[in-house]
Short mmCIF file of C-alpha atoms and ligand atoms in Angstrom, two decimals:
data_model
loop_
_atom_site.label_atom_id
_atom_site.label_comp_id
_atom_site.label_asym_id
_atom_site.label_seq_id
_atom_site.Cartn_x
_atom_site.Cartn_y
_atom_site.Cartn_z
CA UNK F 1416 0.00 0.00 0.00
CA UNK F 1417 1.39 3.37 -1.00
CA UNK F 1418 -1.20 5.21 1.04
CA UNK F 1419 -2.41 3.26 4.07
CA UNK F 1420 -5.52 4.28 6.05
CA UNK F 1421 -3.40 4.85 9.09
CA UNK F 1422 0.31 4.43 9.85
CA UNK F 1423 0.69 3.87 13.56
CA UNK F 1424 4.43 3.24 13.33
CA UNK F 1425 4.95 6.72 11.85
CA UNK F 1426 2.43 8.26 14.19
CA UNK F 1427 4.26 6.93 17.25
CA UNK F 1428 7.76 7.74 16.01
CA UNK F 1429 7.94 11.24 17.57
CA UNK F 1430 6.93 9.83 20.98
CA UNK F 1431 9.15 6.75 20.88
CA UNK F 1432 11.51 7.73 23.71
CA UNK F 1433 8.63 8.86 25.95
CA UNK F 1434 6.72 5.64 25.31
CA UNK F 1435 9.79 3.55 26.07
CA UNK F 1436 10.40 5.35 29.35
CA UNK F 1437 6.73 4.81 30.27
CA UNK F 1438 7.25 1.11 29.64
CA UNK F 1439 10.37 1.10 31.85
CA UNK F 1440 8.52 2.91 34.62
CA UNK F 1441 5.78 0.23 34.69
CA UNK F 1442 8.26 -2.64 34.38
CA UNK F 1443 10.21 -1.29 37.33
CA UNK F 1444 7.10 -0.71 39.41
CA UNK F 1445 5.95 -4.33 39.31
CA UNK F 1446 2.32 -3.08 39.19
CA UNK F 1447 0.42 -4.05 36.08
CA UNK F 1448 -3.33 -3.63 36.66
CA UNK F 1449 -5.26 -0.69 38.22
CA UNK F 1450 -2.33 1.00 39.94
CA UNK F 1451 -0.79 4.48 40.13
CA UNK F 1452 -0.57 4.92 36.33
CA UNK F 1453 -4.30 4.27 35.93
CA UNK F 1454 -5.05 6.63 38.80
CA UNK F 1455 -2.86 9.39 37.35
CA UNK F 1456 -4.30 8.87 33.87
CA UNK F 1457 -7.87 9.09 35.22
CA UNK F 1458 -7.06 12.42 36.88
CA UNK F 1459 -5.26 13.82 33.83
CA UNK F 1460 -7.93 12.87 31.32
CA UNK F 1461 -10.76 14.02 33.61
CA UNK F 1462 -9.06 17.44 33.73
CA UNK F 1463 -8.50 17.46 29.95
CA UNK F 1464 -12.18 16.64 29.26
CA UNK F 1465 -13.40 18.85 32.11
CA UNK F 1466 -15.47 16.27 33.96
CA UNK F 1467 -15.26 15.38 37.68
CA UNK F 1468 -15.12 11.59 37.31
CA UNK F 1469 -13.27 9.44 34.73
CA UNK F 1470 -12.97 5.69 35.20
CA UNK F 1471 -10.46 3.76 33.10
CA UNK F 1472 -11.81 0.44 31.84
CA UNK F 1473 -10.94 -2.47 29.57
CA UNK F 1474 -12.25 -1.04 26.25
CA UNK F 1475 -14.95 1.14 24.70
CA UNK F 1476 -17.44 -1.72 24.32
CA UNK F 1477 -17.21 -2.58 28.00
CA UNK F 1478 -17.46 1.15 28.84
CA UNK F 1479 -20.88 1.14 27.17
CA UNK F 1480 -21.89 -2.03 28.96
CA UNK F 1481 -20.84 -0.60 32.34
CA UNK F 1482 -22.65 2.69 31.71
CA UNK F 1483 -25.87 0.89 30.75
CA UNK F 1484 -25.57 -1.46 33.75
CA UNK F 1485 -24.92 1.48 36.09
CA UNK F 1486 -28.23 3.15 35.11
CA UNK F 1487 -30.04 -0.17 35.62
CA UNK F 1488 -30.67 -1.32 32.05
CA UNK F 1489 -31.68 -4.98 32.00
CA UNK F 1490 -34.03 -7.54 30.42
CA UNK F 1491 -37.26 -6.09 29.05
CA UNK F 1492 -35.90 -2.55 28.77
CA UNK F 1493 -35.55 -0.55 25.57
CA UNK F 1494 -32.59 1.68 24.69
CA UNK F 1495 -32.78 4.11 21.79
CA UNK F 1496 -29.66 4.36 19.57
CA UNK F 1497 -28.78 4.98 15.92
CA UNK F 1498 -28.79 2.07 13.47
CA UNK F 1499 -25.83 3.58 11.57
CA UNK F 1500 -23.04 3.07 14.12
CA UNK F 1501 -20.37 0.60 15.15
CA UNK F 1502 -21.81 -2.67 16.49
CA UNK F 1503 -20.68 -2.07 20.08
CA UNK F 1504 -23.37 0.58 20.65
CA UNK F 1505 -26.30 -1.78 20.06
CA UNK F 1506 -24.32 -4.86 21.14
CA UNK F 1507 -23.89 -3.53 24.70
CA UNK F 1508 -27.67 -3.05 24.98
CA UNK F 1509 -28.34 -6.60 23.83
CA UNK F 1510 -25.63 -8.06 26.06
CA UNK F 1511 -27.71 -6.87 29.05
CA UNK F 1512 -30.86 -8.53 27.74
CA UNK F 1513 -32.42 -5.22 26.68
CA UNK F 1514 -33.65 -4.29 23.20
CA UNK F 1515 -31.98 -1.66 21.01
CA UNK F 1516 -34.62 0.60 19.42
CA UNK F 1517 -33.08 2.09 16.29
CA UNK F 1518 -33.44 5.54 14.75
CA UNK F 1519 -32.34 6.70 11.32
CA UNK F 1520 -29.50 9.11 10.50
CA UNK F 1521 -29.63 12.71 9.36
CA UNK F 1522 -28.34 13.46 5.88
CA UNK F 1523 -26.08 16.24 7.13
CA UNK F 1524 -23.55 14.81 9.60
CA UNK F 1525 -24.93 11.24 9.60
CA UNK F 1526 -25.59 11.44 13.34
CA UNK F 1527 -28.89 10.25 14.70
CA UNK F 1528 -32.17 12.06 13.90
CA UNK F 1529 -33.30 13.69 17.11
CA UNK F 1530 -36.97 13.98 16.08
CA UNK F 1531 -37.06 10.19 15.76
CA UNK F 1532 -35.43 9.76 19.19
CA UNK F 1533 -38.24 11.81 20.71
CA UNK F 1534 -40.91 9.97 18.72
CA UNK F 1535 -39.65 6.53 19.87
CA UNK F 1536 -39.59 7.19 23.60
CA UNK F 1537 -42.07 4.88 25.30
CA UNK F 1538 -42.81 3.37 28.72
CA UNK F 1539 -39.98 0.84 28.35
CA UNK F 1540 -37.29 3.37 27.34
CA UNK F 1541 -34.54 3.04 29.90
CA UNK F 1542 -31.74 5.00 28.21
CA UNK F 1543 -30.80 6.91 25.08
CA UNK F 1544 -27.37 6.51 23.39
CA UNK F 1545 -26.46 9.30 21.00
CA UNK F 1546 -23.27 8.34 19.11
CA UNK F 1547 -20.88 11.16 18.20
CA UNK F 1548 -20.05 9.69 14.83
CA UNK F 1549 -16.69 10.13 13.07
CA UNK F 1550 -15.58 12.72 15.64
CA UNK F 1551 -18.55 15.12 15.52
CA UNK F 1552 -21.13 15.52 18.30
CA UNK F 1553 -24.74 14.60 17.75
CA UNK F 1554 -27.25 17.45 18.25
CA UNK F 1555 -27.57 17.07 22.01
CA UNK F 1556 -30.06 19.78 23.09
CA UNK F 1557 -33.31 18.13 21.93
CA UNK F 1558 -32.17 14.83 23.46
CA UNK F 1559 -31.08 16.34 26.76
CA UNK F 1560 -34.32 18.30 27.01
CA UNK F 1561 -36.66 15.35 26.47
CA UNK F 1562 -34.50 13.08 28.64
CA UNK F 1563 -34.59 15.55 31.55
CA UNK F 1564 -38.36 15.92 31.23
CA UNK F 1565 -38.93 12.13 31.20
CA UNK F 1566 -36.12 11.18 33.62
CA UNK F 1567 -34.27 9.03 31.07
CA UNK F 1568 -30.48 8.65 31.35
CA UNK F 1569 -28.41 9.70 28.34
CA UNK F 1570 -25.21 7.79 27.57
CA UNK F 1571 -22.96 9.50 25.04
CA UNK F 1572 -21.03 7.03 22.90
CA UNK F 1573 -18.01 9.28 22.41
CA UNK F 1574 -15.64 6.47 21.30
CA UNK F 1575 -14.77 8.46 18.17
CA UNK F 1576 -15.12 11.92 19.66
CA UNK F 1577 -12.68 12.65 22.44
CA UNK F 1578 -12.31 16.45 22.42
CA UNK F 1579 -15.36 17.12 20.20
CA UNK F 1580 -17.74 19.86 21.29
CA UNK F 1581 -21.43 20.70 20.98
CA UNK F 1582 -22.01 24.43 21.60
CA UNK F 1583 -18.87 24.63 23.72
CA UNK F 1584 -19.67 21.53 25.77
CA UNK F 1585 -17.19 18.63 25.61
CA UNK F 1586 -18.30 15.18 24.43
CA UNK F 1587 -18.78 12.97 27.43
CA UNK F 1588 -19.82 15.81 29.78
CA UNK F 1589 -23.36 16.45 28.51
CA UNK F 1590 -25.17 13.22 29.21
CA UNK F 1591 -25.58 11.22 32.40
CA UNK F 1592 -22.52 9.24 31.39
CA UNK F 1593 -20.01 9.32 28.55
CA UNK F 1594 -18.01 6.41 27.12
CA UNK F 1595 -14.71 6.46 25.21
CA UNK F 1596 -12.46 3.95 23.47
CA UNK F 1597 -8.67 3.88 23.25
CA UNK F 1598 -8.55 1.28 20.50
CA UNK F 1599 -5.42 2.04 18.44
CA UNK F 1600 -7.39 3.58 15.53
CA UNK F 1601 -9.09 6.17 17.78
CA UNK F 1602 -7.66 9.68 18.13
CA UNK F 1603 -6.23 8.78 21.52
CA UNK F 1604 -5.15 5.21 20.92
CA UNK F 1605 -3.49 2.87 23.36
CA UNK F 1606 -0.85 0.36 22.26
CA UNK F 1607 -3.54 -2.24 22.87
CA UNK F 1608 -7.03 -1.91 24.36
CA UNK F 1609 -8.55 0.58 26.72
CA UNK F 1610 -11.71 2.54 27.46
CA UNK F 1611 -13.17 5.20 29.74
CA UNK F 1612 -16.46 6.13 31.42
CA UNK F 1613 -17.07 9.73 32.43
CA UNK F 1614 -19.76 11.24 34.66
CA UNK F 1615 -20.58 14.20 36.85
CA UNK F 1616 -22.51 11.96 39.25
CA UNK F 1617 -20.33 10.72 42.14
CA UNK F 1618 -22.72 7.84 42.98
CA UNK F 1619 -22.63 6.53 39.39
CA UNK F 1620 -18.81 6.89 39.34
CA UNK F 1621 -18.58 4.83 42.54
CA UNK F 1622 -20.92 2.18 41.10
CA UNK F 1623 -18.86 1.88 37.92
CA UNK F 1624 -15.65 1.54 39.95
CA UNK F 1625 -17.29 -1.40 41.75
CA UNK F 1626 -18.72 -2.98 38.58
CA UNK F 1627 -15.22 -2.79 37.08
CA UNK F 1628 -13.95 -5.26 39.72
CA UNK F 1629 -16.79 -7.79 39.98
CA UNK F 1630 -19.05 -5.51 42.01
CA UNK F 1631 -16.76 -5.39 45.07
CA UNK F 1632 -15.44 -2.29 46.76
CA UNK F 1633 -13.73 -4.43 49.36
CA UNK F 1634 -12.05 -7.39 47.66
CA UNK F 1635 -14.02 -10.65 47.96
CA UNK F 1636 -17.15 -8.89 49.31
CA UNK F 1637 -19.52 -8.46 46.36
CA UNK F 1638 -22.40 -5.96 46.50
CA UNK F 1639 -23.46 -6.49 42.90
CA UNK F 1640 -22.52 -8.58 39.88
CA UNK F 1641 -19.91 -6.86 37.76
CA UNK F 1642 -17.01 -8.29 35.80
CA UNK F 1643 -13.34 -7.84 35.04
CA UNK F 1644 -13.27 -4.51 33.22
CA UNK F 1645 -9.90 -3.29 34.46
CA UNK F 1646 -7.47 -1.07 32.57
CA UNK F 1647 -3.80 -2.12 32.40
CA UNK F 1648 -1.05 0.02 33.94
CA UNK F 1649 1.02 -0.21 30.77
CA UNK F 1650 -1.79 1.12 28.62
CA UNK F 1651 -2.48 3.90 31.10
CA UNK F 1652 1.19 4.84 31.06
CA UNK F 1653 1.24 4.95 27.23
CA UNK F 1654 -2.03 6.94 27.18
CA UNK F 1655 -0.55 9.52 29.56
CA UNK F 1656 2.25 10.10 27.05
CA UNK F 1657 -0.13 10.43 24.09
CA UNK F 1658 -2.60 12.61 26.04
CA UNK F 1659 0.15 15.25 26.42
CA UNK F 1660 0.31 15.49 22.61
CA UNK F 1661 -3.43 15.21 21.94
CA UNK F 1662 -4.13 18.94 21.53
CA UNK F 1663 -1.48 19.34 18.86
CA UNK F 1664 -2.53 16.06 17.15
CA UNK F 1665 -6.15 17.31 16.97
CA UNK F 1666 -4.97 20.67 15.59
CA UNK F 1667 -3.14 18.85 12.82
CA UNK F 1668 -6.18 16.73 11.99
CA UNK F 1669 -8.32 19.85 11.75
CA UNK F 1670 -5.85 21.59 9.50
CA UNK F 1671 -5.61 18.47 7.32
CA UNK F 1672 -9.39 18.16 7.06
CA UNK F 1673 -9.75 21.78 6.01
CA UNK F 1674 -7.14 21.42 3.32
CA UNK F 1675 -8.46 18.11 2.04
CA UNK F 1676 -12.01 19.53 1.78
CA UNK F 1677 -10.71 22.45 -0.24
CA UNK F 1678 -8.69 20.20 -2.53
CA UNK F 1679 -11.63 17.82 -3.06
CA UNK F 1680 -13.76 20.79 -4.02
CA UNK F 1681 -11.19 22.19 -6.40
CA UNK F 1682 -9.98 18.97 -7.98
CA UNK F 1683 -12.90 16.55 -7.75
CA UNK F 1684 -15.83 19.00 -7.86
CA UNK F 1685 -16.95 17.70 -4.47
CA UNK F 1686 -19.89 19.46 -2.80
CA UNK F 1687 -21.52 19.47 0.63
CA UNK F 1688 -24.60 17.21 0.93
CA UNK F 1689 -26.85 19.89 2.46
CA UNK F 1690 -26.93 23.65 2.96
CA UNK F 1691 -27.65 23.39 6.69
CA UNK F 1692 -27.97 20.94 9.58
CA UNK F 1693 -31.06 18.73 9.45
CA UNK F 1694 -30.45 16.52 12.50
CA UNK F 1695 -33.84 17.60 13.91
CA UNK F 1696 -35.69 16.11 10.93
CA UNK F 1697 -36.00 19.14 8.64
CA UNK F 1698 -36.17 18.46 4.94
CA UNK F 1699 -32.84 18.31 3.12
CA UNK F 1700 -31.96 21.18 0.84
CA UNK F 1701 -28.73 21.32 -1.10
CA UNK F 1702 -27.22 21.45 -4.54
CA UNK F 1703 -28.41 18.99 -7.21
CA UNK F 1704 -26.33 15.85 -7.50
CA UNK F 1705 -25.57 13.69 -10.46
CA UNK F 1706 -24.62 10.01 -9.87
CA UNK F 1707 -20.95 9.83 -8.99
CA UNK F 1708 -20.95 13.15 -7.14
CA UNK F 1709 -18.55 13.28 -4.22
CA UNK F 1710 -20.26 14.59 -1.08
CA UNK F 1711 -17.95 16.09 1.54
CA UNK F 1712 -18.20 15.57 5.30
CA UNK F 1713 -20.59 18.28 6.56
CA UNK F 1714 -20.04 19.98 9.91
CA UNK F 1715 -23.28 20.69 11.75
CA UNK F 1716 -21.26 22.26 14.53
CA UNK F 1717 -20.31 25.83 13.84
CA UNK F 1718 -16.96 25.98 15.63
CA UNK F 1719 -13.85 24.93 13.74
CA UNK F 1720 -12.58 23.18 16.85
CA UNK F 1721 -15.74 21.11 17.36
CA UNK F 1722 -14.89 18.24 15.01
CA UNK F 1723 -12.05 15.84 15.87
CA UNK F 1724 -11.94 14.08 12.49
CA UNK F 1725 -11.46 10.55 13.81
CA UNK F 1726 -12.52 9.53 10.33
CA UNK F 1727 -12.73 11.52 7.09
CA UNK F 1728 -15.82 10.13 5.38
CA UNK F 1729 -17.04 11.15 1.94
CA UNK F 1730 -20.09 9.89 0.08
CA UNK F 1731 -20.19 8.84 -3.57
CA UNK F 1732 -23.74 9.08 -4.93
CA UNK F 1733 -25.34 6.56 -7.25
CA UNK F 1734 -25.54 2.78 -7.32
CA UNK F 1735 -22.16 1.05 -7.35
CA UNK F 1736 -20.19 4.32 -7.63
CA UNK F 1737 -18.64 4.11 -4.19
CA UNK F 1738 -17.44 0.57 -4.75
CA UNK F 1739 -16.04 1.49 -8.15
CA UNK F 1740 -14.05 4.37 -6.67
CA UNK F 1741 -12.85 2.12 -3.86
CA UNK F 1742 -11.59 -0.47 -6.33
CA UNK F 1743 -9.89 2.13 -8.46
CA UNK F 1744 -8.11 3.63 -5.46
CA UNK F 1745 -7.08 0.17 -4.24
CA UNK F 1746 -5.56 -0.61 -7.65
CA UNK F 1747 -3.42 2.50 -7.22
CA UNK F 1748 -2.28 1.45 -3.76
CA UNK F 1749 -4.63 3.76 -1.84
CA UNK F 1750 -6.34 2.08 1.09
CA UNK F 1751 -9.90 3.10 2.02
CA UNK F 1752 -12.44 1.76 4.51
CA UNK F 1753 -16.20 1.49 4.73
CA UNK F 1754 -17.82 2.68 7.93
CA UNK F 1755 -20.24 0.84 7.91
CA UNK F 1756 -21.26 -1.61 5.18
CA UNK F 1757 -24.34 -2.80 7.08
CA UNK F 1758 -26.60 -0.93 9.54
CA UNK F 1759 -27.56 -2.52 12.85
CA UNK F 1760 -31.23 -3.21 11.91
CA UNK F 1761 -29.93 -5.32 9.00
CA UNK F 1762 -27.52 -7.44 11.07
CA UNK F 1763 -28.42 -11.14 11.36
CA UNK F 1764 -28.46 -10.87 15.14
CA UNK F 1765 -30.87 -7.91 15.22
CA UNK F 1766 -32.94 -8.38 12.09
CA UNK F 1767 -36.21 -9.21 13.83
CA UNK F 1768 -37.22 -5.63 13.03
CA UNK F 1769 -39.03 -5.10 9.71
CA UNK F 1770 -38.64 -1.34 9.94
CA UNK F 1771 -36.71 0.53 7.26
CA UNK F 1772 -34.18 3.25 7.77
CA UNK F 1773 -33.68 4.74 4.34
CA UNK F 1774 -30.86 7.20 5.09
CA UNK F 1775 -28.79 4.66 7.05
CA UNK F 1776 -29.30 2.09 4.29
CA UNK F 1777 -28.07 4.48 1.61
CA UNK F 1778 -25.10 5.59 3.74
CA UNK F 1779 -24.02 1.96 3.99
CA UNK F 1780 -23.97 1.87 0.15
CA UNK F 1781 -22.37 5.26 -0.47
CA UNK F 1782 -19.92 6.31 2.30
CA UNK F 1783 -16.16 5.86 2.02
CA UNK F 1784 -13.52 6.72 4.61
CA UNK F 1785 -10.36 8.13 3.02
CA UNK F 1786 -6.86 7.63 4.41
CA UNK F 1787 -6.47 10.36 6.99
CA UNK F 1788 -4.08 11.03 9.78
CA UNK F 1789 -2.71 13.80 11.91
CA UNK F 1790 0.95 13.77 10.92
CA UNK F 1791 1.32 13.90 7.15
CA UNK F 1792 -0.91 15.95 4.91
CA UNK F 1793 -2.58 13.78 2.31
CA UNK F 1794 -3.01 15.39 -1.03
CA UNK F 1795 -6.15 14.89 -3.04
CA UNK F 1796 -3.85 14.05 -5.95
CA UNK F 1797 -2.82 10.89 -4.14
CA UNK F 1798 -6.50 9.96 -3.94
CA UNK F 1799 -7.66 11.12 -7.39
CA UNK F 1800 -10.73 9.15 -8.56
C1 LIG J 2285 -14.62 1.93 18.62
C2 LIG J 2285 -16.05 2.14 19.01
C3 LIG J 2285 -16.64 1.48 20.12
C4 LIG J 2285 -15.97 0.36 20.85
O1 LIG J 2285 -14.74 0.57 21.35
P1 LIG J 2285 -13.70 -0.66 21.58
O2 LIG J 2285 -12.65 -0.05 22.43
O3 LIG J 2285 -13.23 -1.09 20.25
O4 LIG J 2285 -14.44 -1.73 22.31
C5 LIG J 2285 -17.92 1.81 20.49
N1 LIG J 2285 -18.64 2.70 19.77
C6 LIG J 2285 -18.14 3.33 18.70
C7 LIG J 2285 -18.99 4.32 17.98
C8 LIG J 2285 -16.84 3.05 18.28
O5 LIG J 2285 -16.35 3.67 17.18
#
């Protein structure tokens, strides 16, 4: 591959010495699970996000599971979430015996449609999970408003959105709980697995700390049934190194995104899919599109600093056009990825629902993530269709 999606070896090269000394520190400490590195990391990332409680856990999927369990989601309950997301969002709901209730995506930022969230709230709704997709926050105000009125917990799936903002508020600080992932492909990636739960509520923080270690505050005395959801010292030590460089990494991603958008407009005739945000269910308005038109990632958020560009996702309109572009790029050594080829309501394990989600279904056919990273500017020439 001439142009890989992501080059973690290159990305880590500037921090090599720091990462190696973090490794030495942990090796010399003899502590490997939930020790001083995890504690220090929790304090540092809580301060970076601006949230009182941050609990380091095994991964982003378990973070969702813990958050749902902490607010009491169980068999018979319903949890509203988007159908166009990574599997873990809906998977965590189902792992607790509850039912994911899906909503469609907006044609602007591809985040969930908030009017459909409101319409689907019923007596069994036990939680709502807005996903901040590709590094951009979902439109939180309508969700927070209805959730407060009805007493429904909101869990922000911020796995792709560490540092993203909605009207000045950080992802993971707006809902009842926030969940993050440190999978290596995320903007703050461990050298392995890791995750985080955030909350302003001290009682929920305490409960998650217990659930993380089999429901026991005092070892061998179990108040509830949890699991092993612990974060490793080594990963926490590596994450502390990378957290120090996160602000500048995000700045580079933003600068890269801006430049790539401009180049795609100039060289590929790419256009934005809509003129304005339609997350609340307004009708789409935007320029006319011929098949094969490249649609740029649209920012519903007004601030330039709001998007964290965990993925750079374009859309290629018309049947088969996305796949044709993907093949052409692959033949030239340019790697691309599809987030996501199949929506949750169409998965074998969830397909009892007969409902249709037209926008999500078309996004699965038309979206394409381009190689994108924070350290070398990609030129549109390298990606020419
Ligand atoms: C990556 C991701 C997760 C899961 O995180 P892991 O650390 O891989 O378990 C959950 N939700 C979304 C939206 C993600 O992108």
